[in-house]
Structures are given as C-alpha cells and as structure tokens.
Amino acid sequence: TPVFHGGRLLMTKEDSLAYQVDPETLETVGRFDFGGRLKSQTFTAHTRIDGKTGEMFFFGYEAEGLATRTVSYGYADKAGNLVREQMFEAPYAAMMHDFTVSENYALFPVYPSKTDLERLKAGGDHWIHDQEEHSWLGVMPRYGDVSEMKWFKGPKGVYSFHMFGAFEDADGNIHMDQCIGNSALFYFIREASGIFMHDREVGHRVERWTVRWDGAADVQTTVVGPPGDFPVIPAAQQGYAYDHAWMLTFNPQRTAPPVVGGVGNALFDTLLRIDFTGKPPQAFTLPANGGFNEPVHVPSREPGHEGWLLAVADFELSPESSEHACLIFNAGDVAAGPVAKVILPRRQRPQIHGCWVSAEKLATAN
C-alpha cells in the first residue's frame, strides 16, 4: 500500500520494512526505519492516519523474525517523527494483515491463519488455517502501554483482511467493523490447510465486533453489511465514529462469470455505499466485462459534500486485450455512475491498494 505521511511516500508490504519512494519520479530512496529508530523487522501494509491529529499509527507482525509471535505497535506524529514503538506477544503467530484505532484505543484482531517455524524449515506452507482455533481481539489504550492489553475471545475459524475502522459509543462500547468470512479467504491457504470449501460457502459479510474495556471477555458479533471487501470510510473520520462507508461487492443478479484477476482470482463488479443508520445502500455495477480495484476517498472542500471516490477499473476486451480506466464518482451518489473516466494509456497489472494525496501535501515532500 502506498502511504503518504510527514512529507514521505512510503511503499508498505507487511513482510518487510517500508520503502521510501520519490513521489515525483517513483525512484526508490531506500528502506525506511525512522532513521534507525524502528526496531521491528516488519511494517504493516495498513497504517491508520488519524483524521484530526494527522498522527500515523502502525504495527508489524513477526516483528522479531520469521514465525515469531511478537507484534510491534507504534505511532508517528503529524510531521512523520516516530513517537513510540512497543512490542507485545500475540496469542499465536498469525497473519495479521490489518488493524485499526478508535479515538482512545488500538485494536489488534488475530485470526487463525498461523505459521510455524519447524513447518517452514521442512518446506511447508507459510500459512495454514486452523478452523478449530479461536480468533482474538487485543485492545489497549492507543497512547498507553502494551502491558495494558486486554484479549477478547472471538469466533472459531474466521478470517478478515480489512477493517472499516473502529469507534466508541456513548455507552462505552468499542465497535470494529470488518469484511469477514468463516474460513481463510484465500483459496490457496484453504487448500494448503485441507479445507476444500468453495468461496460461496465461506459466508462473507460485514460484521461488527463489539467489546467493552470493562466488560466480558468474549467478542459480541453483529452482521451489518453484505459480502465484499476493500472497505473505505471518510478520511476525516479515521479513528472516530462514521455513519457511512464504501466497499466493493458482487452484483447478486450477475449471470456471467466474473472477470479473472487479482489475488482472489475474481474482480468485484459493484461499488457500494453502505449506510449504518438504516438508509438503503447505493450501488453501481460495471458491465459484465468489467472489474473494480480498491476505491480511495478524496475529501471535498465543499461543506456537506461527501467527497469523491477514485477507482481503477479493468475491462476485458478479449482474452488477449484489456482497457483500464480511473473512474471518478461523487461519493454521495455512487448509483449515478462515474462523473469522469480517465483512460490509462497502457496495460495494468491488477491493483490491490492505493492512496490519494493532495497537491498541497505533495508540495511538502522530503
């Protein structure tokens, strides 16, 4: 995932440290470790930048080396200076792709796609999913000490790659929304684990996990949205309560096979705006030969305007040729379709994640 923070463009991938890249030329500057201050060997693909303070929160799993249970947690100030890094032990060595923060807490979901050093030494797969193992949610004060971490037990066998965000309500509940399924979401991890389950059987949905800092030790779950992935909340609400969001899904009336592509072998065909206050969702579906990559949110300077969504779409013209375009949507009216379409001049590889950076921020680049 590209991340722009504190005047730096960082390319992040969770099995290593980030790499700093020149935002104009895209030339590699070098591995980034906050000037040698960061001790973790890894850095998440999903940082969380507070929509009000501009601070960047991050973590890294397998932080002390391959198959270790150690997780690094840290944050940097708005200017990009490392403020603090701490280490803690997860319940088991798991693939922890994403995490999130609320106004007062940091939340670390742990799902049972596990690694084992002896299996790796023997040439086995890095990740094996344990369908009978519980998931866990670690919660700590986001400016606190890892010694304050509390672990809440979640459902068995589930997995999620991406969270919308987290927030606290007036009753003291801490909520985290995520795109989740009942088993490993990558088919190749399921197959390596001896789990022969079709994607349709995995039970994808948007699920809210709720805990109380002073409450019971188990996670409470509520389904709040349909199958899909690549969730996006308004940039200004990161770390705070939100009442709507966007995500990708499949048109439930689709009759043609999906367009092949991406890490999951099938591209989503529908952009969805979902409302958590009970209002009906909005949807825009591409033609049968089209597939969406992850949308990114662009804030609007107009009061009351929800901003814009940018998403690269791939259109399969034939088995040998494709067209690619950046589609721009009014974020508050995605059902109306794109307000602009920018054709990309060359063939693209499937995109996983992206970001948007304003000209003002780019002007601060180091």
Tab-separated table of C-alpha atoms in Angstrom:
chain	number	residue	atom	x	y	z
A	1	THR	CA	0.000	0.000	0.000
A	2	PRO	CA	1.335	3.477	-0.814
A	3	VAL	CA	1.168	5.764	2.236
A	4	PHE	CA	1.984	9.497	2.215
A	5	HIS	CA	2.772	10.862	5.660
A	6	GLY	CA	5.064	13.528	7.074
A	7	GLY	CA	6.280	14.503	3.616
A	8	ARG	CA	7.302	10.944	2.674
A	9	LEU	CA	5.797	8.499	0.211
A	10	LEU	CA	6.181	5.025	1.702
A	11	MET	CA	5.511	1.747	-0.083
A	12	THR	CA	4.416	-0.742	2.547
A	13	LYS	CA	4.234	-4.531	2.470
A	14	GLU	CA	3.810	-6.436	5.670
A	15	ASP	CA	6.659	-8.954	5.309
A	16	SER	CA	9.349	-6.250	5.471
A	17	LEU	CA	10.006	-2.666	6.421
A	18	ALA	CA	8.530	0.078	4.266
A	19	TYR	CA	10.451	1.583	1.356
A	20	GLN	CA	10.572	5.317	0.795
A	21	VAL	CA	9.896	6.352	-2.811
A	22	ASP	CA	10.333	9.690	-4.558
A	23	PRO	CA	6.732	10.885	-5.144
A	24	GLU	CA	7.616	12.576	-8.443
A	25	THR	CA	9.894	10.023	-10.118
A	26	LEU	CA	8.843	6.926	-8.139
A	27	GLU	CA	12.520	6.056	-7.762
A	28	THR	CA	13.363	4.054	-4.648
A	29	VAL	CA	15.043	6.105	-1.917
A	30	GLY	CA	15.639	3.126	0.405
A	31	ARG	CA	14.266	1.086	3.264
A	32	PHE	CA	12.549	3.247	5.853
A	33	ASP	CA	13.014	2.735	9.600
A	34	PHE	CA	12.639	6.264	11.021
A	35	GLY	CA	16.377	6.870	10.880
A	36	GLY	CA	17.251	3.600	12.592
A	37	ARG	CA	14.835	4.113	15.491
A	38	LEU	CA	12.328	1.444	14.453
A	39	LYS	CA	13.262	-1.956	15.902
A	40	SER	CA	10.611	-4.106	14.222
A	41	GLN	CA	11.661	-6.170	11.206
A	42	THR	CA	8.246	-5.630	9.602
A	43	PHE	CA	5.808	-2.783	8.943
A	44	THR	CA	2.122	-3.169	8.182
A	45	ALA	CA	0.514	-2.684	4.775
A	46	HIS	CA	-2.287	-0.830	6.608
A	47	THR	CA	-1.357	2.187	8.674
A	48	ARG	CA	-4.110	4.312	10.211
A	49	ILE	CA	-3.766	8.107	9.915
A	50	ASP	CA	-5.934	9.949	12.428
A	51	GLY	CA	-8.352	12.219	10.582
A	52	LYS	CA	-7.995	15.015	13.152
A	53	THR	CA	-4.467	14.853	14.576
A	54	GLY	CA	-2.656	13.599	11.455
A	55	GLU	CA	-0.757	11.024	13.544
A	56	MET	CA	0.110	7.726	11.858
A	57	PHE	CA	-0.492	4.515	13.827
A	58	PHE	CA	1.082	1.272	12.631
A	59	PHE	CA	2.081	-2.243	13.636
A	60	GLY	CA	4.184	-5.139	12.368
A	61	TYR	CA	3.701	-8.854	12.938
A	62	GLU	CA	6.516	-11.429	13.022
A	63	ALA	CA	8.329	-8.355	14.293
A	64	GLU	CA	11.297	-10.251	15.724
A	65	GLY	CA	11.694	-12.615	12.801
A	66	LEU	CA	10.026	-15.385	10.868
A	67	ALA	CA	7.192	-17.181	12.723
A	68	THR	CA	7.637	-15.154	15.937
A	69	ARG	CA	4.558	-14.184	17.943
A	70	THR	CA	5.987	-10.704	18.543
A	71	VAL	CA	3.980	-7.724	17.292
A	72	SER	CA	5.304	-4.170	17.098
A	73	TYR	CA	2.967	-1.231	17.764
A	74	GLY	CA	3.929	2.391	17.275
A	75	TYR	CA	2.883	5.816	16.103
A	76	ALA	CA	4.432	8.859	14.482
A	77	ASP	CA	3.414	12.494	14.851
A	78	LYS	CA	1.942	14.576	12.040
A	79	ALA	CA	5.438	15.593	10.865
A	80	GLY	CA	6.476	11.945	10.490
A	81	ASN	CA	8.634	11.644	13.610
A	82	LEU	CA	8.499	8.342	15.470
A	83	VAL	CA	6.998	8.973	18.924
A	84	ARG	CA	6.917	5.462	20.376
A	85	GLU	CA	7.324	1.796	19.456
A	86	GLN	CA	6.438	-1.126	21.735
A	87	MET	CA	6.408	-4.914	21.410
A	88	PHE	CA	3.849	-7.454	22.642
A	89	GLU	CA	3.110	-11.156	22.159
A	90	ALA	CA	0.037	-12.281	20.180
A	91	PRO	CA	-1.834	-15.452	21.265
A	92	TYR	CA	-0.189	-17.282	18.328
A	93	ALA	CA	1.926	-16.404	15.269
A	94	ALA	CA	-0.742	-15.282	12.811
A	95	MET	CA	-1.072	-13.375	9.558
A	96	MET	CA	-2.302	-10.002	10.847
A	97	HIS	CA	-2.996	-8.055	7.676
A	98	ASP	CA	-4.873	-5.086	9.149
A	99	PHE	CA	-5.697	-3.371	12.428
A	100	THR	CA	-7.469	-0.191	13.424
A	101	VAL	CA	-7.734	2.555	16.022
A	102	SER	CA	-10.596	4.386	17.686
A	103	GLU	CA	-10.281	7.731	19.447
A	104	ASN	CA	-8.952	6.111	22.621
A	105	TYR	CA	-7.971	2.536	21.751
A	106	ALA	CA	-5.840	0.472	19.379
A	107	LEU	CA	-7.413	-2.800	18.208
A	108	PHE	CA	-5.416	-5.836	17.007
A	109	PRO	CA	-7.529	-8.663	15.509
A	110	VAL	CA	-5.815	-12.065	15.372
A	111	TYR	CA	-7.301	-14.782	13.145
A	112	PRO	CA	-6.162	-18.427	12.962
A	113	SER	CA	-4.121	-18.425	9.757
A	114	LYS	CA	-0.975	-19.498	11.594
A	115	THR	CA	2.686	-20.053	10.839
A	116	ASP	CA	5.205	-22.436	12.388
A	117	LEU	CA	8.992	-22.275	12.094
A	118	GLU	CA	9.521	-26.046	12.007
A	119	ARG	CA	6.980	-26.407	9.207
A	120	LEU	CA	8.767	-23.678	7.252
A	121	LYS	CA	12.152	-25.363	7.758
A	122	ALA	CA	10.645	-28.554	6.374
A	123	GLY	CA	9.497	-26.721	3.235
A	124	GLY	CA	5.864	-26.364	4.246
A	125	ASP	CA	3.483	-23.512	3.555
A	126	HIS	CA	3.897	-20.256	5.462
A	127	TRP	CA	0.219	-20.068	6.405
A	128	ILE	CA	-2.061	-22.920	7.493
A	129	HIS	CA	-5.571	-22.092	8.618
A	130	ASP	CA	-6.833	-23.745	11.804
A	131	GLN	CA	-10.611	-23.992	11.526
A	132	GLU	CA	-10.972	-25.015	15.186
A	133	GLU	CA	-8.860	-22.212	16.679
A	134	HIS	CA	-10.469	-19.152	18.222
A	135	SER	CA	-9.852	-15.676	16.867
A	136	TRP	CA	-8.856	-12.930	19.308
A	137	LEU	CA	-9.138	-9.161	19.587
A	138	GLY	CA	-6.416	-7.333	21.502
A	139	VAL	CA	-7.413	-3.898	22.796
A	140	MET	CA	-5.214	-1.335	24.543
A	141	PRO	CA	-5.287	2.437	25.080
A	142	ARG	CA	-3.830	3.810	21.879
A	143	TYR	CA	-1.403	6.085	23.749
A	144	GLY	CA	-0.939	3.580	26.568
A	145	ASP	CA	1.446	0.747	27.355
A	146	VAL	CA	1.227	-2.743	25.874
A	147	SER	CA	1.092	-4.084	29.446
A	148	GLU	CA	-2.492	-2.746	29.485
A	149	MET	CA	-3.541	-5.006	26.564
A	150	LYS	CA	-6.757	-6.979	27.081
A	151	TRP	CA	-7.593	-10.007	24.919
A	152	PHE	CA	-11.193	-10.769	23.943
A	153	LYS	CA	-12.087	-14.190	22.518
A	154	GLY	CA	-13.708	-14.220	19.063
A	155	PRO	CA	-15.379	-16.884	16.886
A	156	LYS	CA	-13.523	-20.000	15.736
A	157	GLY	CA	-12.005	-20.295	12.268
A	158	VAL	CA	-12.908	-16.838	10.902
A	159	TYR	CA	-10.659	-14.547	8.887
A	160	SER	CA	-10.696	-10.908	7.784
A	161	PHE	CA	-8.193	-8.985	5.708
A	162	HIS	CA	-9.643	-5.498	6.048
A	163	MET	CA	-11.343	-3.361	8.668
A	164	PHE	CA	-13.502	-0.285	8.002
A	165	GLY	CA	-12.488	1.364	11.278
A	166	ALA	CA	-13.329	1.463	14.964
A	167	PHE	CA	-15.199	3.834	17.255
A	168	GLU	CA	-16.647	4.145	20.742
A	169	ASP	CA	-20.271	4.912	21.500
A	170	ALA	CA	-21.848	6.900	24.344
A	171	ASP	CA	-22.432	3.709	26.360
A	172	GLY	CA	-18.744	2.825	26.440
A	173	ASN	CA	-18.871	0.092	23.782
A	174	ILE	CA	-15.929	-0.254	21.378
A	175	HIS	CA	-17.017	-1.267	17.861
A	176	MET	CA	-14.893	-2.568	14.972
A	177	ASP	CA	-16.376	-3.199	11.504
A	178	GLN	CA	-14.721	-5.665	9.134
A	179	CYS	CA	-15.207	-7.731	5.979
A	180	ILE	CA	-15.031	-11.302	7.287
A	181	GLY	CA	-15.644	-14.936	6.356
A	182	ASN	CA	-15.941	-18.245	8.180
A	183	SER	CA	-12.581	-19.547	6.941
A	184	ALA	CA	-9.393	-18.354	5.255
A	185	LEU	CA	-10.383	-16.009	2.436
A	186	PHE	CA	-7.606	-17.064	0.015
A	187	TYR	CA	-8.489	-20.361	-1.643
A	188	PHE	CA	-4.816	-21.405	-1.784
A	189	ILE	CA	-4.493	-21.103	2.003
A	190	ARG	CA	-7.664	-23.168	2.448
A	191	GLU	CA	-6.377	-25.849	0.075
A	192	ALA	CA	-2.965	-25.993	1.792
A	193	SER	CA	-4.860	-26.430	5.063
A	194	GLY	CA	-7.009	-29.282	3.767
A	195	ILE	CA	-10.116	-27.089	3.767
A	196	PHE	CA	-11.912	-27.695	0.461
A	197	MET	CA	-14.591	-25.063	0.585
A	198	HIS	CA	-15.932	-23.012	-2.322
A	199	ASP	CA	-15.885	-19.229	-1.923
A	200	ARG	CA	-19.689	-19.257	-1.812
A	201	GLU	CA	-19.527	-21.457	1.290
A	202	VAL	CA	-17.198	-19.163	3.245
A	203	GLY	CA	-20.024	-16.891	4.411
A	204	HIS	CA	-18.565	-13.474	3.586
A	205	ARG	CA	-20.244	-10.487	5.277
A	206	VAL	CA	-19.605	-7.173	7.011
A	207	GLU	CA	-19.517	-7.932	10.707
A	208	ARG	CA	-19.272	-5.623	13.710
A	209	TRP	CA	-17.286	-6.831	16.704
A	210	THR	CA	-18.193	-5.140	19.975
A	211	VAL	CA	-16.356	-5.237	23.297
A	212	ARG	CA	-16.270	-3.166	26.458
A	213	TRP	CA	-12.999	-2.193	28.102
A	214	ASP	CA	-14.573	-3.078	31.460
A	215	GLY	CA	-16.775	-5.854	30.108
A	216	ALA	CA	-16.929	-9.586	29.400
A	217	ALA	CA	-14.041	-11.474	27.824
A	218	ASP	CA	-15.874	-12.507	24.631
A	219	VAL	CA	-16.459	-10.548	21.442
A	220	GLN	CA	-20.101	-9.803	20.538
A	221	THR	CA	-20.800	-10.088	16.786
A	222	THR	CA	-23.453	-8.432	14.595
A	223	VAL	CA	-23.818	-8.672	10.802
A	224	VAL	CA	-24.144	-5.105	9.458
A	225	GLY	CA	-23.480	-5.471	5.723
A	226	PRO	CA	-23.275	-7.769	2.674
A	227	PRO	CA	-20.370	-9.825	1.258
A	228	GLY	CA	-17.468	-7.849	-0.187
A	229	ASP	CA	-14.132	-6.279	0.640
A	230	PHE	CA	-11.873	-3.218	0.276
A	231	PRO	CA	-13.825	-1.064	2.752
A	232	VAL	CA	-13.287	2.705	2.868
A	233	ILE	CA	-14.533	5.218	5.443
A	234	PRO	CA	-14.360	9.022	5.056
A	235	ALA	CA	-10.736	10.085	5.511
A	236	ALA	CA	-11.640	12.673	8.158
A	237	GLN	CA	-13.404	10.010	10.267
A	238	GLN	CA	-10.414	7.699	10.620
A	239	GLY	CA	-10.250	6.986	14.354
A	240	TYR	CA	-13.741	8.316	15.015
A	241	ALA	CA	-17.405	7.389	14.556
A	242	TYR	CA	-18.699	7.132	10.988
A	243	ASP	CA	-22.237	6.578	9.710
A	244	HIS	CA	-21.470	5.506	6.134
A	245	ALA	CA	-18.724	3.843	4.130
A	246	TRP	CA	-17.925	2.374	0.719
A	247	MET	CA	-16.816	-1.089	-0.356
A	248	LEU	CA	-16.667	-3.455	-3.320
A	249	THR	CA	-19.013	-6.394	-3.820
A	250	PHE	CA	-20.552	-8.623	-6.496
A	251	ASN	CA	-23.869	-7.949	-8.176
A	252	PRO	CA	-26.105	-10.715	-6.718
A	253	GLN	CA	-28.004	-10.928	-10.050
A	254	ARG	CA	-24.833	-11.484	-12.085
A	255	THR	CA	-25.183	-14.349	-14.586
A	256	ALA	CA	-21.820	-14.171	-16.391
A	257	PRO	CA	-18.587	-15.449	-14.813
A	258	PRO	CA	-16.591	-12.677	-13.085
A	259	VAL	CA	-13.553	-11.124	-14.724
A	260	VAL	CA	-10.452	-13.075	-13.738
A	261	GLY	CA	-7.805	-11.056	-11.894
A	262	GLY	CA	-6.316	-10.007	-8.579
A	263	VAL	CA	-5.124	-12.177	-5.728
A	264	GLY	CA	-8.549	-13.762	-5.312
A	265	ASN	CA	-8.840	-14.731	-8.999
A	266	ALA	CA	-12.052	-12.718	-9.477
A	267	LEU	CA	-12.611	-8.958	-9.662
A	268	PHE	CA	-15.521	-7.272	-7.876
A	269	ASP	CA	-18.028	-5.716	-10.277
A	270	THR	CA	-20.015	-3.420	-7.942
A	271	LEU	CA	-19.180	-0.279	-5.952
A	272	LEU	CA	-21.384	0.078	-2.895
A	273	ARG	CA	-22.124	2.923	-0.493
A	274	ILE	CA	-23.495	1.477	2.730
A	275	ASP	CA	-25.213	3.444	5.490
A	276	PHE	CA	-25.034	2.301	9.102
A	277	THR	CA	-28.084	4.386	10.124
A	278	GLY	CA	-30.581	2.183	8.273
A	279	LYS	CA	-30.807	4.025	4.961
A	280	PRO	CA	-30.758	1.791	1.854
A	281	PRO	CA	-27.392	1.226	0.149
A	282	GLN	CA	-26.371	2.759	-3.165
A	283	ALA	CA	-24.771	0.596	-5.846
A	284	PHE	CA	-23.128	0.965	-9.247
A	285	THR	CA	-22.349	-2.161	-11.266
A	286	LEU	CA	-19.897	-2.332	-14.161
A	287	PRO	CA	-20.693	-4.160	-17.417
A	288	ALA	CA	-20.102	-7.910	-17.402
A	289	ASN	CA	-16.564	-7.485	-18.769
A	290	GLY	CA	-15.513	-5.032	-16.019
A	291	GLY	CA	-13.977	-5.309	-12.578
A	292	PHE	CA	-13.110	-2.794	-9.852
A	293	ASN	CA	-9.871	-2.358	-7.948
A	294	GLU	CA	-9.887	-0.760	-4.493
A	295	PRO	CA	-11.525	2.699	-4.321
A	296	VAL	CA	-9.874	5.562	-2.468
A	297	HIS	CA	-11.643	8.516	-0.860
A	298	VAL	CA	-10.895	12.123	-1.773
A	299	PRO	CA	-12.299	14.703	0.701
A	300	SER	CA	-14.266	17.652	-0.662
A	301	ARG	CA	-13.647	21.287	0.255
A	302	GLU	CA	-17.377	21.948	-0.101
A	303	PRO	CA	-19.249	21.769	3.254
A	304	GLY	CA	-21.705	18.894	3.353
A	305	HIS	CA	-20.253	17.186	0.277
A	306	GLU	CA	-19.147	13.591	0.832
A	307	GLY	CA	-16.184	13.967	-1.498
A	308	TRP	CA	-15.130	11.729	-4.351
A	309	LEU	CA	-14.142	8.121	-4.934
A	310	LEU	CA	-11.380	7.142	-7.344
A	311	ALA	CA	-11.188	3.543	-8.533
A	312	VAL	CA	-9.223	1.871	-11.304
A	313	ALA	CA	-11.458	-0.421	-13.374
A	314	ASP	CA	-10.287	-3.188	-15.693
A	315	PHE	CA	-12.309	-4.104	-18.775
A	316	GLU	CA	-11.588	-7.375	-20.564
A	317	LEU	CA	-11.985	-6.720	-24.301
A	318	SER	CA	-10.771	-10.175	-25.368
A	319	PRO	CA	-8.605	-12.948	-23.895
A	320	GLU	CA	-5.564	-11.005	-25.154
A	321	SER	CA	-6.547	-7.373	-24.589
A	322	SER	CA	-7.859	-5.133	-21.830
A	323	GLU	CA	-8.750	-1.493	-21.233
A	324	HIS	CA	-8.031	0.230	-17.939
A	325	ALA	CA	-9.524	3.471	-16.640
A	326	CYS	CA	-9.628	5.553	-13.487
A	327	LEU	CA	-13.299	6.163	-12.682
A	328	ILE	CA	-14.307	9.142	-10.532
A	329	PHE	CA	-17.566	9.029	-8.547
A	330	ASN	CA	-19.473	11.510	-6.437
A	331	ALA	CA	-19.066	9.663	-3.132
A	332	GLY	CA	-22.568	10.638	-2.013
A	333	ASP	CA	-24.236	9.373	-5.201
A	334	VAL	CA	-22.344	6.348	-6.481
A	335	ALA	CA	-25.533	4.947	-8.059
A	336	ALA	CA	-25.428	7.763	-10.625
A	337	GLY	CA	-22.236	6.280	-12.081
A	338	PRO	CA	-18.866	7.893	-12.688
A	339	VAL	CA	-18.700	11.632	-13.306
A	340	ALA	CA	-15.421	11.177	-15.202
A	341	LYS	CA	-13.422	8.382	-16.838
A	342	VAL	CA	-9.674	8.696	-17.406
A	343	ILE	CA	-8.337	6.091	-19.836
A	344	LEU	CA	-4.962	4.702	-18.772
A	345	PRO	CA	-2.526	4.509	-21.716
A	346	ARG	CA	-1.045	1.076	-21.089
A	347	ARG	CA	-1.957	-2.332	-19.801
A	348	GLN	CA	-2.081	-2.511	-15.999
A	349	ARG	CA	-1.368	-5.288	-13.565
A	350	PRO	CA	-4.130	-5.912	-11.006
A	351	GLN	CA	-4.046	-3.297	-8.271
A	352	ILE	CA	-4.543	-4.191	-4.631
A	353	HIS	CA	-4.363	-0.926	-2.666
A	354	GLY	CA	-3.909	2.760	-3.448
A	355	CYS	CA	-3.986	6.224	-1.921
A	356	TRP	CA	-4.739	9.802	-2.893
A	357	VAL	CA	-2.519	12.738	-1.983
A	358	SER	CA	-3.404	16.411	-2.409
A	359	ALA	CA	-1.126	18.818	-4.298
A	360	GLU	CA	-0.630	20.717	-1.060
A	361	LYS	CA	0.692	17.621	0.695
A	362	LEU	CA	2.851	16.637	-2.249
A	363	ALA	CA	4.495	20.060	-2.059
A	364	THR	CA	5.780	19.121	1.421
A	365	ALA	CA	7.596	16.017	0.139
A	366	ASN	CA	11.053	15.424	1.597
